[in-house]
XYZ file of C-alpha atoms in Angstrom:
293
model
C -72.442 -15.679 117.056
C -71.113 -16.979 113.799
C -69.187 -13.853 112.771
C -67.085 -12.888 115.754
C -65.883 -9.621 114.245
C -69.365 -8.261 114.851
C -69.250 -8.902 118.586
C -69.670 -5.790 120.694
C -66.779 -3.353 120.963
C -64.078 -5.275 119.129
C -61.361 -2.838 118.099
C -59.122 -4.061 115.302
C -55.452 -3.539 116.128
C -53.805 -6.329 114.201
C -51.917 -5.727 110.999
C -54.708 -7.344 109.018
C -56.886 -4.236 108.994
C -57.584 -4.245 105.262
C -61.109 -5.624 105.651
C -61.939 -3.143 108.416
C -60.833 -0.362 106.104
C -62.923 -1.850 103.300
C -66.067 -1.758 105.427
C -65.313 1.787 106.552
C -64.679 2.942 102.998
C -67.878 1.265 101.833
C -69.950 3.105 104.432
C -68.207 6.394 103.662
C -68.577 6.041 99.891
C -72.255 5.162 100.217
C -72.828 8.079 102.599
C -71.073 10.651 100.393
C -72.831 9.391 97.257
C -76.107 10.241 98.991
C -74.763 13.643 100.082
C -75.136 12.836 103.768
C -72.857 14.284 106.416
C -71.466 12.129 109.221
C -73.789 13.992 111.573
C -76.838 13.130 109.472
C -75.930 9.457 109.147
C -75.042 8.976 112.809
C -77.982 10.931 114.280
C -79.854 8.817 116.856
C -77.687 5.796 115.929
C -74.229 6.442 117.315
C -71.887 9.319 118.045
C -70.239 11.138 115.155
C -66.737 10.235 116.464
C -67.724 6.555 116.473
C -68.926 6.802 112.861
C -65.665 8.510 111.974
C -63.740 5.649 113.602
C -65.780 3.116 111.624
C -65.166 4.938 108.355
C -61.439 5.086 109.068
C -61.241 1.371 109.836
C -60.439 1.842 113.522
C -63.655 0.337 114.869
C -65.754 -2.608 113.677
C -69.447 -2.031 114.443
C -71.523 -4.772 116.006
C -74.361 -6.326 114.024
C -77.145 -4.086 115.324
C -75.179 -0.888 114.719
C -74.225 -1.955 111.198
C -77.843 -2.811 110.389
C -79.019 0.617 111.575
C -76.382 2.392 109.485
C -77.254 0.344 106.406
C -80.954 1.023 106.848
C -80.272 4.761 107.168
C -78.312 4.497 103.903
C -81.266 2.720 102.249
C -79.218 -0.409 101.604
C -81.538 -3.340 100.979
C -81.085 -7.080 101.121
C -84.044 -7.787 98.847
C -83.727 -4.963 96.317
C -80.498 -4.787 94.357
C -79.701 -3.350 90.948
C -77.440 -4.832 88.326
C -74.205 -2.968 87.766
C -74.984 -3.029 84.050
C -78.423 -3.875 82.709
C -78.924 -6.228 79.781
C -80.544 -5.256 76.496
C -83.920 -6.702 75.581
C -84.065 -4.959 72.201
C -82.057 -3.141 69.554
C -84.158 -0.115 70.457
C -81.995 1.934 72.830
C -84.923 3.979 74.117
C -86.613 0.765 75.204
C -83.453 -0.440 76.933
C -83.081 2.909 78.706
C -86.651 2.689 79.957
C -85.966 -0.797 81.277
C -82.834 0.390 83.101
C -84.705 3.315 84.685
C -87.487 1.089 85.997
C -85.020 -1.498 87.322
C -82.653 0.964 88.970
C -85.540 2.756 90.692
C -87.111 -0.559 91.787
C -90.439 0.289 90.136
C -91.382 -3.351 89.809
C -95.097 -3.064 89.035
C -94.318 -0.577 86.276
C -91.553 -2.900 85.085
C -94.003 -5.816 84.968
C -96.521 -3.772 82.986
C -93.755 -2.601 80.646
C -92.555 -6.159 79.995
C -96.082 -7.449 79.370
C -96.787 -4.714 76.833
C -97.117 -5.984 73.269
C -95.013 -3.095 71.983
C -92.118 -4.308 74.147
C -92.489 -7.914 73.032
C -92.544 -6.905 69.362
C -89.075 -5.318 69.662
C -87.201 -8.386 70.981
C -84.852 -9.518 68.213
C -82.454 -12.238 69.417
C -81.975 -15.209 71.728
C -79.831 -13.169 74.132
C -82.488 -10.446 74.283
C -85.123 -13.113 74.916
C -82.970 -14.522 77.708
C -82.719 -11.075 79.304
C -86.435 -10.408 78.835
C -87.511 -13.496 80.755
C -84.937 -12.850 83.485
C -86.364 -9.375 84.073
C -89.891 -10.765 83.897
C -89.040 -13.215 86.684
C -87.537 -10.434 88.800
C -90.585 -8.204 88.292
C -92.908 -11.081 89.159
C -91.183 -12.065 92.391
C -91.003 -8.459 93.546
C -94.722 -7.962 92.931
C -95.793 -11.099 94.781
C -96.461 -13.473 91.895
C -96.852 -17.214 92.460
C -93.444 -18.823 92.855
C -94.126 -21.393 90.147
C -94.904 -18.585 87.726
C -91.596 -16.918 88.624
C -89.693 -20.176 88.182
C -91.296 -20.660 84.788
C -90.018 -17.259 83.649
C -86.512 -18.055 84.860
C -86.617 -21.441 83.107
C -87.671 -19.731 79.869
C -84.684 -17.415 80.302
C -82.355 -20.393 80.662
C -83.884 -22.229 77.712
C -83.238 -19.188 75.514
C -79.509 -19.751 76.038
C -79.426 -23.533 76.301
C -77.740 -24.107 72.920
C -74.703 -22.038 73.892
C -71.567 -23.784 75.125
C -70.648 -21.023 77.579
C -72.294 -20.127 80.865
C -72.750 -16.399 80.552
C -73.176 -14.082 83.524
C -76.920 -13.763 83.007
C -77.301 -17.557 83.013
C -75.452 -17.698 86.333
C -77.572 -14.875 87.747
C -80.699 -16.799 86.796
C -79.507 -19.980 88.498
C -78.705 -17.941 91.629
C -82.158 -16.343 91.556
C -83.745 -19.789 91.200
C -81.740 -20.911 94.256
C -83.353 -18.120 96.293
C -86.840 -19.132 95.139
C -86.125 -22.800 95.870
C -85.027 -21.857 99.390
C -88.294 -19.979 99.926
C -90.348 -23.007 98.896
C -88.155 -25.351 100.973
C -86.390 -27.438 98.340
C -82.861 -27.655 99.810
C -81.486 -30.165 97.312
C -82.489 -27.919 94.432
C -80.940 -24.937 96.226
C -77.562 -26.683 96.358
C -77.793 -27.659 92.689
C -78.648 -24.134 91.521
C -75.894 -22.571 93.627
C -73.404 -24.992 92.103
C -74.544 -24.105 88.579
C -74.325 -20.397 89.405
C -70.890 -20.432 91.014
C -68.977 -23.245 89.316
C -65.574 -21.948 88.156
C -66.789 -18.374 88.555
C -63.207 -17.210 89.129
C -62.131 -18.433 85.680
C -64.622 -16.656 83.408
C -64.322 -13.131 82.029
C -65.109 -10.761 84.887
C -68.023 -8.350 84.883
C -69.312 -6.551 87.969
C -72.650 -8.341 87.699
C -70.801 -11.484 88.796
C -70.474 -9.862 92.245
C -74.183 -10.533 92.747
C -73.943 -14.312 92.372
C -72.202 -15.199 95.680
C -74.544 -12.681 97.362
C -77.660 -14.454 96.076
C -76.082 -17.777 97.047
C -75.635 -16.443 100.582
C -79.229 -15.187 100.613
C -80.493 -18.616 99.550
C -78.507 -20.284 102.324
C -79.658 -17.719 104.893
C -83.317 -18.186 103.942
C -82.775 -21.884 104.670
C -81.137 -20.986 108.010
C -77.920 -22.577 106.778
C -75.760 -19.977 108.469
C -72.360 -21.577 107.918
C -72.946 -21.808 104.151
C -74.303 -18.252 104.128
C -71.159 -17.037 105.879
C -69.026 -18.942 103.362
C -70.632 -17.197 100.394
C -70.457 -13.794 102.074
C -66.770 -14.412 102.689
C -66.281 -15.579 99.095
C -68.249 -12.643 97.693
C -66.323 -9.986 99.588
C -63.015 -11.586 98.607
C -64.110 -12.013 94.979
C -65.318 -8.412 94.744
C -62.261 -6.802 96.286
C -59.917 -9.037 94.264
C -61.319 -7.342 91.170
C -60.848 -3.864 92.662
C -64.618 -3.396 92.784
C -66.870 -1.893 95.448
C -70.132 -2.919 93.792
C -72.305 -4.969 96.217
C -69.892 -4.635 99.168
C -72.401 -2.624 101.199
C -75.029 -5.309 100.572
C -72.591 -8.028 101.635
C -71.835 -6.268 104.927
C -75.530 -5.668 105.558
C -76.300 -9.348 104.969
C -73.333 -10.271 107.147
C -74.811 -8.244 109.991
C -78.190 -9.953 109.610
C -76.602 -13.408 109.585
C -74.652 -12.525 112.700
C -77.706 -11.159 114.486
C -79.879 -14.117 113.494
C -77.427 -16.681 114.831
C -77.050 -14.696 118.033
C -80.813 -14.364 118.581
C -81.387 -18.058 117.889
C -78.526 -18.965 120.225
C -76.995 -21.128 117.523
C -73.775 -22.762 118.622
C -71.190 -23.347 115.929
C -68.049 -25.318 116.616
C -65.312 -22.964 117.762
C -62.916 -24.122 115.050
C -65.509 -23.338 112.360
C -66.140 -19.876 113.729
C -62.448 -19.185 114.056
C -61.780 -20.187 110.454
C -64.664 -18.078 109.157
C -63.315 -15.146 111.143
C -59.766 -15.633 109.891
C -60.813 -16.142 106.274
C -63.214 -13.214 106.191
C -61.133 -10.612 107.933
C -57.585 -11.961 107.632
C -57.086 -11.394 111.349
C -56.268 -13.337 114.481
C -59.293 -14.592 116.330
C -60.527 -12.482 119.239
C -61.011 -15.241 121.791
C -62.912 -13.405 124.539
C -66.478 -14.340 123.724
């Protein structure tokens, strides 16, 4: 198992419990935002006292338990929403409609909306064009469009911003999305290139919460290529990056992906060098390695 913290029945007792608390708080915040009681969330999954221990950072769930909790909370690996949506027009009503469709994951309606001539007529600037083609690519991939068609939309998004000297957040998001597509169509060299373009010097640019998505998509691209060590690296980076900015946005998705990576490596009986696993464990959770495995 690549992420040892998700091994069965590991109780965190070291002083480095901050990450345990972060996971517990993430589950609790997501649960309360959906107006679920501990009893409702834990029903047929685990005992209520165990869920309470998880939420208070006293117990780290194993991969299967974490996956079940995340699924009950409707946390998705494939469907995520931007923290703040981008404008495709000066018409605020149009932008609001876009945000509603995106946040509710109504992708076919979003695709129809974006292909409507009335929508196209209200795009006024290069940045709005960039956003338009990004959303078009997202709507296409989520509705099963040909991957080359999706890539073309993302490339049009990038070309709308190509004369700018800065790499804005949306440009990075697009490169990260392309990395995921490239991993699906088995182009590993292109995956590495797009991840580099998405993440290069990400710590040095002006922070927005949408940046939290970029390491997540990088991890997804690596995971789809079964590159579990790289996936774990980007999950580690993403959690650290997010919490360093006092943000909780995307943390639940990171932990859910972490559980899937852990379970996949366990099921495939993948053996990672002990030193690599130990370092991943130490970096991710800031704790001493639990050596009984």
